[in-house]
Coordinates of C-alpha atoms in Angstrom, one line a residue:
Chain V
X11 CA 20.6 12.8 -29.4
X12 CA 20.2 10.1 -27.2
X13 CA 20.0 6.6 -29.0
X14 CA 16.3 5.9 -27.9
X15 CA 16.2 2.0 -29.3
X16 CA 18.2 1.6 -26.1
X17 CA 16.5 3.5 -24.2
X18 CA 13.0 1.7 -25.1
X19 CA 14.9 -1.8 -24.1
X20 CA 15.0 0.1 -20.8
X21 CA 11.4 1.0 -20.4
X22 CA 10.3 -2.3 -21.8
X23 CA 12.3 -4.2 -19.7
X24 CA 11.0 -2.4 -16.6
X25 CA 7.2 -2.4 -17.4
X26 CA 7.1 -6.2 -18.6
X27 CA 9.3 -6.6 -15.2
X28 CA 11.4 -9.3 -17.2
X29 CA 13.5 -9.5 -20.3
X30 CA 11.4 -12.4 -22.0
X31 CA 8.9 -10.5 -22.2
X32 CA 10.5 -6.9 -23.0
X33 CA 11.6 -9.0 -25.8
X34 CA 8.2 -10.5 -26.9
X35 CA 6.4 -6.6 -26.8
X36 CA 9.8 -5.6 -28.7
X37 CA 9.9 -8.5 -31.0
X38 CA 13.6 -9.6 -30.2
X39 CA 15.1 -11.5 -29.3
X40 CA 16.2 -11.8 -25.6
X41 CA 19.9 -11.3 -26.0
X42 CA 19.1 -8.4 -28.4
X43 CA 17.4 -6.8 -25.5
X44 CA 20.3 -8.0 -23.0
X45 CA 22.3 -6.5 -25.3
X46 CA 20.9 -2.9 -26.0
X47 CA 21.1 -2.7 -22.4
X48 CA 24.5 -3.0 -21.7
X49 CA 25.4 -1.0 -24.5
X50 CA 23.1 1.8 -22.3
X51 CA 25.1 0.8 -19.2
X52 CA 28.6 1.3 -21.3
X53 CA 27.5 4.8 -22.6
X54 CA 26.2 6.0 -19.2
X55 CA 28.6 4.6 -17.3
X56 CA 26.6 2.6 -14.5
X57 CA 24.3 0.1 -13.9
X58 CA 21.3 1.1 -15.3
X59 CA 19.4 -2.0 -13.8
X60 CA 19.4 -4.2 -10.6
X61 CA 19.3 -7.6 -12.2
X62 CA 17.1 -10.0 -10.0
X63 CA 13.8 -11.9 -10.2
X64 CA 12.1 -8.9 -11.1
X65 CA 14.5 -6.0 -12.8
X66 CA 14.6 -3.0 -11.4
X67 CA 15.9 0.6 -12.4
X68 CA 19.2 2.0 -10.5
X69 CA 18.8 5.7 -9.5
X70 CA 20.2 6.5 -13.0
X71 CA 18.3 4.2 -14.8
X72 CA 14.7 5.6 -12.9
X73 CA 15.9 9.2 -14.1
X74 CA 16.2 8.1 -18.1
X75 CA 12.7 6.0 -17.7
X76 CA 11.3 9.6 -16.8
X77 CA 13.1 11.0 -19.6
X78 CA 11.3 8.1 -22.1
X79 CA 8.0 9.0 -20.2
X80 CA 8.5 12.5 -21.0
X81 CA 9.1 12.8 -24.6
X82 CA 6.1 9.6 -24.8
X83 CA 4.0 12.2 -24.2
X84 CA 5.5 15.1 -26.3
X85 CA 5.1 12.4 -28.9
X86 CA 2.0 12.0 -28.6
X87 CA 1.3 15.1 -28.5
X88 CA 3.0 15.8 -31.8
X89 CA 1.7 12.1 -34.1
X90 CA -1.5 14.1 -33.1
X91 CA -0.8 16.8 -35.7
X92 CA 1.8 14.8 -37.9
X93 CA -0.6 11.6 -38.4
X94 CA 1.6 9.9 -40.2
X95 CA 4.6 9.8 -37.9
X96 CA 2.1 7.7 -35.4
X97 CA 3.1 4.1 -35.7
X98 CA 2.2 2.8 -32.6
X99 CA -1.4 0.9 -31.4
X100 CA 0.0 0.4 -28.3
X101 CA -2.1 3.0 -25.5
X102 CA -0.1 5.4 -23.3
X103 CA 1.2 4.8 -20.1
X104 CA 0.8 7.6 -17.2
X105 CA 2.4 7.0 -14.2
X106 CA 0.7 8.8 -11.0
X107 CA 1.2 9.0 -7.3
X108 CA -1.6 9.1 -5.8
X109 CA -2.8 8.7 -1.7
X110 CA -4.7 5.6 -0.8
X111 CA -8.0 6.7 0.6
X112 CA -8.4 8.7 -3.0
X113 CA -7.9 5.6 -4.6
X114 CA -10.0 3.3 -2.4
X115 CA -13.0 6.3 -3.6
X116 CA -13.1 8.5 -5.6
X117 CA -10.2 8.4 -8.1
X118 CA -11.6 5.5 -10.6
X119 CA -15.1 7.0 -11.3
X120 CA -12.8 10.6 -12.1
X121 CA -10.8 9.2 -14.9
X122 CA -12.3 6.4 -16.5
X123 CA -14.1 7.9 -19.2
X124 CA -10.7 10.0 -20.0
X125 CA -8.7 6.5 -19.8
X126 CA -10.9 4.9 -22.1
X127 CA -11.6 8.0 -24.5
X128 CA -7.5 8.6 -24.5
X129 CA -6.2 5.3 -24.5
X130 CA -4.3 5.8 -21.3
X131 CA -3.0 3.0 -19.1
X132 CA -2.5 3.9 -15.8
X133 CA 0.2 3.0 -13.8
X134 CA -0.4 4.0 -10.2
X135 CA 1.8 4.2 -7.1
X136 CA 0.0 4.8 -3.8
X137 CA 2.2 7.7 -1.5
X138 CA 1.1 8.7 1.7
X139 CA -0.8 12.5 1.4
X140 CA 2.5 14.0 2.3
X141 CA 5.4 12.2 0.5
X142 CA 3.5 11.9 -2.6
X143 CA 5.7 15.0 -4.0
X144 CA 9.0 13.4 -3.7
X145 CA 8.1 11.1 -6.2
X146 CA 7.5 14.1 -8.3
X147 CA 10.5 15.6 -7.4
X148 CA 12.3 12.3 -8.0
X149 CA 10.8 12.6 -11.2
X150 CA 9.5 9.3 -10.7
X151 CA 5.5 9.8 -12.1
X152 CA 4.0 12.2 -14.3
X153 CA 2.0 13.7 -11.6
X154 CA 0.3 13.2 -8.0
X155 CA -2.9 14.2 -5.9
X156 CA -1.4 14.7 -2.4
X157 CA -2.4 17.3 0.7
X158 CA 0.5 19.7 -0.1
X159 CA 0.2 22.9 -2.3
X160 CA 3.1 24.4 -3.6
X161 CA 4.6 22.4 -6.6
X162 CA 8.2 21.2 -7.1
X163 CA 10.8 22.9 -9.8
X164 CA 9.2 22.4 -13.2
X165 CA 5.7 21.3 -11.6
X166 CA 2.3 22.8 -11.3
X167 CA -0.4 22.6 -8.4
X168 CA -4.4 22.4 -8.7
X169 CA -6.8 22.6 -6.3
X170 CA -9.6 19.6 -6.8
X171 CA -11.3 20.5 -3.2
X172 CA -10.8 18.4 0.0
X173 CA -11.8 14.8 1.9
X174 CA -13.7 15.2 4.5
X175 CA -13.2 13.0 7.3
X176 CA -14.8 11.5 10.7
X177 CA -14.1 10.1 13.8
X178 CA -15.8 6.3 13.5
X179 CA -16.0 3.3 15.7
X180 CA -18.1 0.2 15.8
X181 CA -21.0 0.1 18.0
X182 CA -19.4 -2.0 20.2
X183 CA -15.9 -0.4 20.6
X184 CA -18.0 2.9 21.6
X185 CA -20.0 0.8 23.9
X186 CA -16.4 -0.4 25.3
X187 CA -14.7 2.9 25.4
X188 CA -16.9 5.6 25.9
X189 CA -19.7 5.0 27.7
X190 CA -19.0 7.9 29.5
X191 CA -19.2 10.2 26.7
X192 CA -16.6 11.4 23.5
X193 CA -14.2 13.1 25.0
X194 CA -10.6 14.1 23.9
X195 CA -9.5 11.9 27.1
X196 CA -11.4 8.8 26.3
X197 CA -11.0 9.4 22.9
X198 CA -6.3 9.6 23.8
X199 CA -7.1 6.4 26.2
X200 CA -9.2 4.1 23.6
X201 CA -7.1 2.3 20.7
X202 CA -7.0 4.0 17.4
X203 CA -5.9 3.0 13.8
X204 CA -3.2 5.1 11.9
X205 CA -2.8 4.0 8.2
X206 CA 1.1 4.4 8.5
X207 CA 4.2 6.3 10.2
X208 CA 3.3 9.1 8.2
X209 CA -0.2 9.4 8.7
X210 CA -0.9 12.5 11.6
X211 CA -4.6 13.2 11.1
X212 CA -5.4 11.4 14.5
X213 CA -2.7 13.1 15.8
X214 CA -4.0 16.1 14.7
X215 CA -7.4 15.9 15.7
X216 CA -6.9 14.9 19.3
X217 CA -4.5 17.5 19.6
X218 CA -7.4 19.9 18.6
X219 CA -9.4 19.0 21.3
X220 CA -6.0 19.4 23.7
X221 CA -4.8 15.6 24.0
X222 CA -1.3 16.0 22.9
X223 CA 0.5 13.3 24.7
X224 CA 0.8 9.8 23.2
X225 CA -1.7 7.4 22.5
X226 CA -2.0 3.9 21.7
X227 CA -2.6 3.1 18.1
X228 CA -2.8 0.2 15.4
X229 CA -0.9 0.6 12.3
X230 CA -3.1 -0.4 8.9
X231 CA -1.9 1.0 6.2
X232 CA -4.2 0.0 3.9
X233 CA -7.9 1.9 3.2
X234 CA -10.0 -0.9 3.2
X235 CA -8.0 -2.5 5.6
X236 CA -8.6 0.3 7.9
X237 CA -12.3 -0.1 7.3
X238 CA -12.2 -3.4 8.2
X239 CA -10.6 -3.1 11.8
X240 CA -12.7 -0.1 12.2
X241 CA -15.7 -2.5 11.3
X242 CA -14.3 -5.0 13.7
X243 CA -14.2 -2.6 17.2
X244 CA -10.1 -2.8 16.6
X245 CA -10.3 0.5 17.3
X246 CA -11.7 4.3 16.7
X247 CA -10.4 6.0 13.3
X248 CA -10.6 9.0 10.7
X249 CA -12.2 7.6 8.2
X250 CA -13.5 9.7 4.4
X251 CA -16.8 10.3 4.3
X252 CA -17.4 9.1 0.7
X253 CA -16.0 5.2 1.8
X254 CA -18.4 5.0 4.2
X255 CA -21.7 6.3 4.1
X256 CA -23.7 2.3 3.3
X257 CA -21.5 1.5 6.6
X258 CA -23.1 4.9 8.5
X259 CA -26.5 4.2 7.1
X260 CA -26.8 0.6 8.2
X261 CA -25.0 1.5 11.8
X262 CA -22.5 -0.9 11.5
X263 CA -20.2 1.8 12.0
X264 CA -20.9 4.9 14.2
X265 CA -20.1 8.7 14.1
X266 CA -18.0 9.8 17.6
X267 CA -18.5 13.6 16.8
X268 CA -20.7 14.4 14.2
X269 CA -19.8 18.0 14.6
X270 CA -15.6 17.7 14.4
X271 CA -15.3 16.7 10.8
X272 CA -11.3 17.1 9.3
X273 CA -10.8 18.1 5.8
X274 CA -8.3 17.4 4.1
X275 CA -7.5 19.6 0.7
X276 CA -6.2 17.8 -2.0
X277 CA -4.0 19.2 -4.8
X278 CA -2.8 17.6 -8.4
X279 CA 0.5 18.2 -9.4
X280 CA 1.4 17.6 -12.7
X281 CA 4.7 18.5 -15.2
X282 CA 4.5 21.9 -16.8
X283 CA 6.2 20.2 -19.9
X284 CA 4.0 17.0 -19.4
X285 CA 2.4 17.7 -23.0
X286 CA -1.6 17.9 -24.0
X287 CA -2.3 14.7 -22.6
X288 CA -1.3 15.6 -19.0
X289 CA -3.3 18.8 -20.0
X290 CA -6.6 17.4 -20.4
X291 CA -6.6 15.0 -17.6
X292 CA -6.1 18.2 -15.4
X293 CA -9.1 19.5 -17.0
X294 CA -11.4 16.7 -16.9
X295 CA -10.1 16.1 -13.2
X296 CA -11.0 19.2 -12.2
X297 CA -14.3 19.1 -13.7
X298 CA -14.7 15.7 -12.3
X299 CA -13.9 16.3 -8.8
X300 CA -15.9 19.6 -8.6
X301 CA -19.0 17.6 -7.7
X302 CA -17.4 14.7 -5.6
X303 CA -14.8 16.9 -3.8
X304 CA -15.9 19.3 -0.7
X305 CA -15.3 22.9 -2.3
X306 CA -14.3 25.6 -0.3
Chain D
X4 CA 24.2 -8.0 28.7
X5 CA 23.0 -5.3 26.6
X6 CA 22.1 -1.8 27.6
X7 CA 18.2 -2.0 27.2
X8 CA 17.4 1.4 28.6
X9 CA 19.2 2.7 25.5
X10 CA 17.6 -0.1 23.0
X11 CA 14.3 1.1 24.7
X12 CA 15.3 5.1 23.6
X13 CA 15.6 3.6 20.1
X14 CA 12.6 2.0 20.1
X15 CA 10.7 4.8 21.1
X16 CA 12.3 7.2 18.7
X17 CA 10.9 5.2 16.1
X18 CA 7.9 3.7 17.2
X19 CA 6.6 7.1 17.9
X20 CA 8.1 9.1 14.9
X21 CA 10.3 11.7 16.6
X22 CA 12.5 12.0 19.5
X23 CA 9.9 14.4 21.0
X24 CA 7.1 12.2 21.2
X25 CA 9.4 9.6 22.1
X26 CA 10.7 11.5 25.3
X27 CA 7.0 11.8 26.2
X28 CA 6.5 8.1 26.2
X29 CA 9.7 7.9 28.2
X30 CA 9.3 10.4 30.8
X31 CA 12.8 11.9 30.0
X32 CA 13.9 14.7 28.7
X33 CA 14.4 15.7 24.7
X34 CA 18.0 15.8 25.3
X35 CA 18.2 12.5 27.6
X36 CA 16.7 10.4 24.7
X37 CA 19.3 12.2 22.2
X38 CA 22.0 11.0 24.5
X39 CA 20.9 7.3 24.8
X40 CA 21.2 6.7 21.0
X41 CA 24.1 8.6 20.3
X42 CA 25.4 6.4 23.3
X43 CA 24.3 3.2 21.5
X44 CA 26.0 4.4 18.4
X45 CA 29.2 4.9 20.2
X46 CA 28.5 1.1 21.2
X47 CA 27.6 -0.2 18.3
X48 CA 30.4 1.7 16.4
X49 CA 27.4 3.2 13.6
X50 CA 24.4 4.9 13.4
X51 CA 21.5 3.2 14.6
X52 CA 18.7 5.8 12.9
X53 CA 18.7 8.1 10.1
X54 CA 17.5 11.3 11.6
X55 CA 15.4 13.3 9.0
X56 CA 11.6 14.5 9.6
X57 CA 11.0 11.2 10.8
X58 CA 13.7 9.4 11.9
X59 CA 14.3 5.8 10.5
X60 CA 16.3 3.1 11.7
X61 CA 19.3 2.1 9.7
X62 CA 19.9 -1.5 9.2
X63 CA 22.0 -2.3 12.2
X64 CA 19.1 -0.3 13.9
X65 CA 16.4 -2.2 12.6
X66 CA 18.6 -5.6 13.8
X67 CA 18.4 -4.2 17.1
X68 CA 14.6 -3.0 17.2
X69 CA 13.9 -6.6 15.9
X70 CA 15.7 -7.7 18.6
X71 CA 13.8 -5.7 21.6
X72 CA 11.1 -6.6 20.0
X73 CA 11.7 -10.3 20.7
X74 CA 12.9 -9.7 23.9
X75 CA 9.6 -8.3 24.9
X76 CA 7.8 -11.3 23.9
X77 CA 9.6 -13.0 26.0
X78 CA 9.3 -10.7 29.1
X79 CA 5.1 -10.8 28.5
X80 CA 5.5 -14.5 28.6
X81 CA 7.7 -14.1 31.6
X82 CA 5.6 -11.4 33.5
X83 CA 2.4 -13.6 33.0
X84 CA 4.0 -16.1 35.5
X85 CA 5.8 -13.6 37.8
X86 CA 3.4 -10.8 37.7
X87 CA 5.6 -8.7 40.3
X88 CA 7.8 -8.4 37.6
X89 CA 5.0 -6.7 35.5
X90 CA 5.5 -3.1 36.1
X91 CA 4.3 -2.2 32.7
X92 CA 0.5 -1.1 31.4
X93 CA 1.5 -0.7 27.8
X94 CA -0.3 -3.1 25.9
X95 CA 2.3 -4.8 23.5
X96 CA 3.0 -4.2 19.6
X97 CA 3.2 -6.9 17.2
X98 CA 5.0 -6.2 13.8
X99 CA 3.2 -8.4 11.2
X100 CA 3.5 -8.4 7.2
X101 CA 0.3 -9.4 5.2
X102 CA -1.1 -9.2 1.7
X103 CA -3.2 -6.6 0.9
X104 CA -6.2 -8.8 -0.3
X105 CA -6.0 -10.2 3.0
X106 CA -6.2 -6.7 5.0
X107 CA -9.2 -6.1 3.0
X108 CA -10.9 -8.8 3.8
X109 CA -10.8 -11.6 6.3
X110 CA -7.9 -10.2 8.8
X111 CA -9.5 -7.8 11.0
X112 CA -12.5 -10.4 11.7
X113 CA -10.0 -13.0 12.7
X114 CA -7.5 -10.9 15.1
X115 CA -9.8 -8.3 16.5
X116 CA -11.2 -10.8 19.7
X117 CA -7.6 -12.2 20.2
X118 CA -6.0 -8.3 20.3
X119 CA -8.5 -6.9 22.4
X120 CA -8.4 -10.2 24.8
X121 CA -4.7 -9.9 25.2
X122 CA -4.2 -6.3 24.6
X123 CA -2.3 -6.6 21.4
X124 CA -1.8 -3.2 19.3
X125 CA -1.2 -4.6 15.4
X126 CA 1.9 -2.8 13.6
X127 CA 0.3 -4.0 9.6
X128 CA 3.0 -4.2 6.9
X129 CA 1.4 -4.5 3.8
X130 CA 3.4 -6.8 1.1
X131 CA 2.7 -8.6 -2.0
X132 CA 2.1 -12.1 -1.0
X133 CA 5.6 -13.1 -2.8
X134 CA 7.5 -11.0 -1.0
X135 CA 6.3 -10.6 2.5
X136 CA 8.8 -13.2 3.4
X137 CA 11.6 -11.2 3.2
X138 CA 10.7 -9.3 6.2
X139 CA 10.5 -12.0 8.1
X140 CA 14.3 -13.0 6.7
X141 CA 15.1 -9.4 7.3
X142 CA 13.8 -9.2 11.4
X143 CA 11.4 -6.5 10.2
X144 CA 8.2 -8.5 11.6
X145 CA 7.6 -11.0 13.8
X146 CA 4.6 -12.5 11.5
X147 CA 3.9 -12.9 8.3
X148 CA 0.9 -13.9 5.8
X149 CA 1.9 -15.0 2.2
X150 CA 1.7 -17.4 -0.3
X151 CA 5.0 -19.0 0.3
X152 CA 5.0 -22.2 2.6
X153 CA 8.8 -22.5 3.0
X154 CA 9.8 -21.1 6.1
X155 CA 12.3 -18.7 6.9
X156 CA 15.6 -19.7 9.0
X157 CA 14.1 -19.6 12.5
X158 CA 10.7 -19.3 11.7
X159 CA 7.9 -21.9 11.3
X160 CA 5.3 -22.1 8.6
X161 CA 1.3 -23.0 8.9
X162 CA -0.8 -23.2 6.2
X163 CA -4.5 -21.2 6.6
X164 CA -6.4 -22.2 3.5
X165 CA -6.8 -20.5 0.2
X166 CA -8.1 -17.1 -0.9
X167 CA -10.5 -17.7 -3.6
X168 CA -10.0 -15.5 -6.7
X169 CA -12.3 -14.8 -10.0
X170 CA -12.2 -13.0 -12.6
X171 CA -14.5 -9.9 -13.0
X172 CA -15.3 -6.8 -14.9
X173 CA -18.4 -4.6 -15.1
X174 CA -21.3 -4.8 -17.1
X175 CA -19.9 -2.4 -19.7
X176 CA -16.9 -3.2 -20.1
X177 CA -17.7 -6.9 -20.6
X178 CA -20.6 -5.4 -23.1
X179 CA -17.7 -3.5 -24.6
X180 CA -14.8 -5.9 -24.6
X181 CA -16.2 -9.4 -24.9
X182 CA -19.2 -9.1 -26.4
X183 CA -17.8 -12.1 -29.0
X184 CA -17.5 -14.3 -25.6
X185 CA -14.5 -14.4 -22.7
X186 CA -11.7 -16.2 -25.0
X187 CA -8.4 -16.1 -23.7
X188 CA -7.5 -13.7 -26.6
X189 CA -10.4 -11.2 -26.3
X190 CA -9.0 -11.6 -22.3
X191 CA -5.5 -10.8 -23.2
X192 CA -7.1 -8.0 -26.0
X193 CA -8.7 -6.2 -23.0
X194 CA -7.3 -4.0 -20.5
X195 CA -6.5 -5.9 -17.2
X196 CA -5.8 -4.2 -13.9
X197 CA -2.7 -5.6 -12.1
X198 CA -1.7 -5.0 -8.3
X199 CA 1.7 -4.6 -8.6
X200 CA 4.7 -5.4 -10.7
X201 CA 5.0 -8.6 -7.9
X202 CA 1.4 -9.5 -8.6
X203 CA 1.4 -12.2 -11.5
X204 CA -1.9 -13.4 -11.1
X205 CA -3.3 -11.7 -13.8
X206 CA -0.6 -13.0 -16.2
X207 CA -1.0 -16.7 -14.5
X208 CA -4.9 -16.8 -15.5
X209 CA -3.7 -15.7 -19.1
X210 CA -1.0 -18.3 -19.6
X211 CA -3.2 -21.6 -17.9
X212 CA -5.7 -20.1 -20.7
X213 CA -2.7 -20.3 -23.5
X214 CA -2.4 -16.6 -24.0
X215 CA 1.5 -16.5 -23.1
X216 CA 1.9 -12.8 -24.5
X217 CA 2.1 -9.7 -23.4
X218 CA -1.2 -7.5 -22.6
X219 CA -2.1 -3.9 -21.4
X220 CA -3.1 -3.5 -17.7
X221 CA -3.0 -0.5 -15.2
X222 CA -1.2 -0.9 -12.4
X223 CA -3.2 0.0 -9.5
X224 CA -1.9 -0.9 -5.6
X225 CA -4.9 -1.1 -3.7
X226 CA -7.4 -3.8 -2.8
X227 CA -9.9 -1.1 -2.5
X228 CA -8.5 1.0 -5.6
X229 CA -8.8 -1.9 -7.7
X230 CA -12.0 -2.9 -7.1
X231 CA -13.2 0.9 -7.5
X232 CA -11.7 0.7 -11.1
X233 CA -12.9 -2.8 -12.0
X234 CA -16.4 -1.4 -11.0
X235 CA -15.6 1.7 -12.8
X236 CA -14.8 -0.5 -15.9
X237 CA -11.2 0.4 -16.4
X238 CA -10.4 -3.4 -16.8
X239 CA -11.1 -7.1 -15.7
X240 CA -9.1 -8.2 -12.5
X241 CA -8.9 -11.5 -10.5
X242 CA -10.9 -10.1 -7.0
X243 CA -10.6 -12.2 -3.9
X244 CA -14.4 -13.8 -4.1
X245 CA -14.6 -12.7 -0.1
X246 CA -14.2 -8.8 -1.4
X247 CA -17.2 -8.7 -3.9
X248 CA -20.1 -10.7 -2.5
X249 CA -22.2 -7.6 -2.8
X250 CA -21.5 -6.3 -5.8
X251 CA -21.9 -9.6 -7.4
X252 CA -25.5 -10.2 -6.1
X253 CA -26.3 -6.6 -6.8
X254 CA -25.1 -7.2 -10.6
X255 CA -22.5 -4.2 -10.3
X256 CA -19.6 -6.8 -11.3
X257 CA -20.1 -9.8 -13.2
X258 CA -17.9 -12.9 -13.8
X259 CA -16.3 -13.5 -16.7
X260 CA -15.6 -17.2 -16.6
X261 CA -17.0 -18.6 -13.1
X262 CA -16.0 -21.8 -14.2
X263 CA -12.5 -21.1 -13.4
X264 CA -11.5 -19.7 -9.8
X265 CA -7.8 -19.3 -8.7
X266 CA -6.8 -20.1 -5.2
X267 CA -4.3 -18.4 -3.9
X268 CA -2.8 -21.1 -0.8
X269 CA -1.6 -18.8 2.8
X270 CA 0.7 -19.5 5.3
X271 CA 1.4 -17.9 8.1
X272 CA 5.1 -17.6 9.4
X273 CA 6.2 -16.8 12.7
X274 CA 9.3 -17.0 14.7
X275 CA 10.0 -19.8 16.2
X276 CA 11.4 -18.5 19.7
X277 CA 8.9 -16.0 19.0
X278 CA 7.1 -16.6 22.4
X279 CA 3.6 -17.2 24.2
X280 CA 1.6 -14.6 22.7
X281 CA 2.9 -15.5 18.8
X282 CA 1.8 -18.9 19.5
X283 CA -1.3 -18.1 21.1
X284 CA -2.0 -16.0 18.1
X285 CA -1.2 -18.7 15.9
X286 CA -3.7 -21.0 17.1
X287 CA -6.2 -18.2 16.9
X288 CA -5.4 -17.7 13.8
X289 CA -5.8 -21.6 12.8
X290 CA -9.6 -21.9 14.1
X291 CA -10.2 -18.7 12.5
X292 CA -9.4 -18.8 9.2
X293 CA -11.0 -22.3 9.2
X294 CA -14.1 -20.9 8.3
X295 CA -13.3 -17.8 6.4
X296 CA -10.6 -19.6 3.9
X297 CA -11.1 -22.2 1.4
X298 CA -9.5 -25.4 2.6
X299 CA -7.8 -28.0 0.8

């Protein structure tokens, strides 16, 4: 078997992001730690870390911190049934990919019960809705809520139900841009914001309405942020429903086409082998999502 | 001199995500723009973009989209004194870094007037305030916001004021988790919620408090996400003050020691050749922050 005191000098020394204080949660010293992982680096082979202001993992060294996260949750799994083989306090850490506008609404009223019932710590990592998988893929978090159905090798999928979106814009940036009316020309000729590169949803819905060409766009890719120069008259975005409705109700930002909402399905993917805990976060998620969600 | 009508094709290609939408901007065919870059490769002796579903630039690439991008600032500053030179209507992209605290909150107010007056489209990078900088050391932006005041080779830096930040949980979870008083051990007992392994500001509060170990947080990177779980009452967080107003009148977030703010000092670096319109925007940026940021 592998020599997991190594491999926990690893993991500690990621998640404390330094060896002084891997070696304070490990209580060793910091050569000890120094040590254990260059005896890791002479059995594997390679680097395991990128030594710098903050350590990081090497390829191989992200691949055996998945491993550690893995059988952390078998174990846990297990010290349930075999009480006395539990000799950690310290709470469980999941690590999951999720997109930004789920976090920036919905996502922390969903788990916190479960965190705070389970003892979970949650490490999240914010991936556009499409690239969210190769994370899984990479093996790089326990699971992920992106827009893409089908699971990776070893994975399964959920439905939770979708976000819906709408086309917003300050009063002032409609009074600017489309006094003349919504269309999809003035709608291809007015600035938009796009959270990122990867982001197509304003693509997608001026395409719908026939404006394929090019348009000229912001780049925010951050949710509130993208509230904010929506707020400002920067330009016109998609924006979910859910992060907005005090800014609809008080006008301060405006609905361009009421009737042209975009939803956008959202899926959790999650290890098959990812133990009991993994387990019943899928549960309560789906439960917890059934009411904030749109269901089809 | 170089070829700019291929440096342009590379430009496109990546500024628009594809060599399709690229050709569009460009007026040329599919096929032309493939042949401009994989003439610039022959030139440069190496590929300038990693083609995939959306094609990147490769580091010699991004050298040389850094580099149109400078030379375009200094054609706008160019073209506003020759206008028959002007022959372009594209309004002009900026590339700018910035922390996420300061997307969410004060950004879009300060730079919306100035980008609409000069027809500015905003390319938003979002970095951790520490490491925004290397960016700019990289010739991935042309601006960038962070905590750092030494400049860059080649850039200048100005310093905007101070983001205020406090300390806050929910009613519960302070009911829950402090009911004995905030002490820096029932602080370092409870949960925290951390940006980012960059983001030490959680572990700064601890240590000026005397609690020097280590203590369970999530992870969560996302102004908006983090204040959705604070609220939820996964754990205390330091908040930018300008981010919570409401939900500290409305009682939906409390502070847990208001006697002790952080300020987090911002600069703002820029290139120094970086022409007209950077400077322009940098004395924007002075008078706006003036009233927005806390100053020294």
């Amino acid at each position: 078997m592998f020599d997991y005191k190594l491999l926990s000098a690893l993991a500690a020394v990621v998640e404390q992001a330094g060896f002084e204080r891997a070696a304070q949660v490990l209580g060793l010293s910091q050569s000890a730690v120094s040590q254990r992982i260059k005896l890791l680096e002479a059995r594997v082979g390679q680097p395991v870390l990128v030594r710098g202001s903050k350590p990081e993992p090497t390829e191989i060294g992200r691949r055996l911190l998945n491993h550690v996260q893995q059988v952390r949750l078998l174990e846990r799994d297990l010290s349930g049934q075999v009480p006395a083989l539990d000799e950690g306090t310290a709470p469980e850490r999941l690590r999951i990919a999720l997109n930004a506008d789920s976090l920036a609404t919905w996502w922390a009223q969903a788990v916190t019960a479960f965190c705070a019932e389970h003892r979970v710590l949650l490490e999240l990592v914010v991936e556009d809705q499409e690239v969210g998988l190769k994370r899984m893929r990479g093996g790089d978090v326990a699971a992920c809520v992106c827009a893409t159905d089908k699971p990776v090798a070893g994975a399964r999928s959920l439905a939770l139900g979708a976000m819906r979106y709408r086309a917003l814009a300050s009063p002032d940036f409609i009074a600017r841009h489309f006094s003349a009316g919504v269309t999809a020309q003035s709608l291809a000729q007015a600035p938009a914001i796009v959270f990122g590169p990867d982001d197509f949803l304003q693509h997608r819905y001026l395409a719908s309405q026939g404006a394929e060409g090019a348009f000229a766009y912001h780049l925010c890719p951050s949710s509130e942020g993208f509230i904010r120069l929506t707020e400002a008259g920067m330009g016109w975005g998609l924006v979910p429903e859910l992060q907005v409705r005090e800014l609809l109700a008080s006008g301060a930002l405006q609905e361009l086409q009421p009737e042209r909402p975009i939803d956008v399905p959202l899926y959790w993917h999650h290890w098959r082998n990812g133990g009991e805990l993994l387990g019943e976060l899928t549960r309560h998620l789906q439960r917890a999502t059934a009411e904030v969600l749109v269901q089809p």
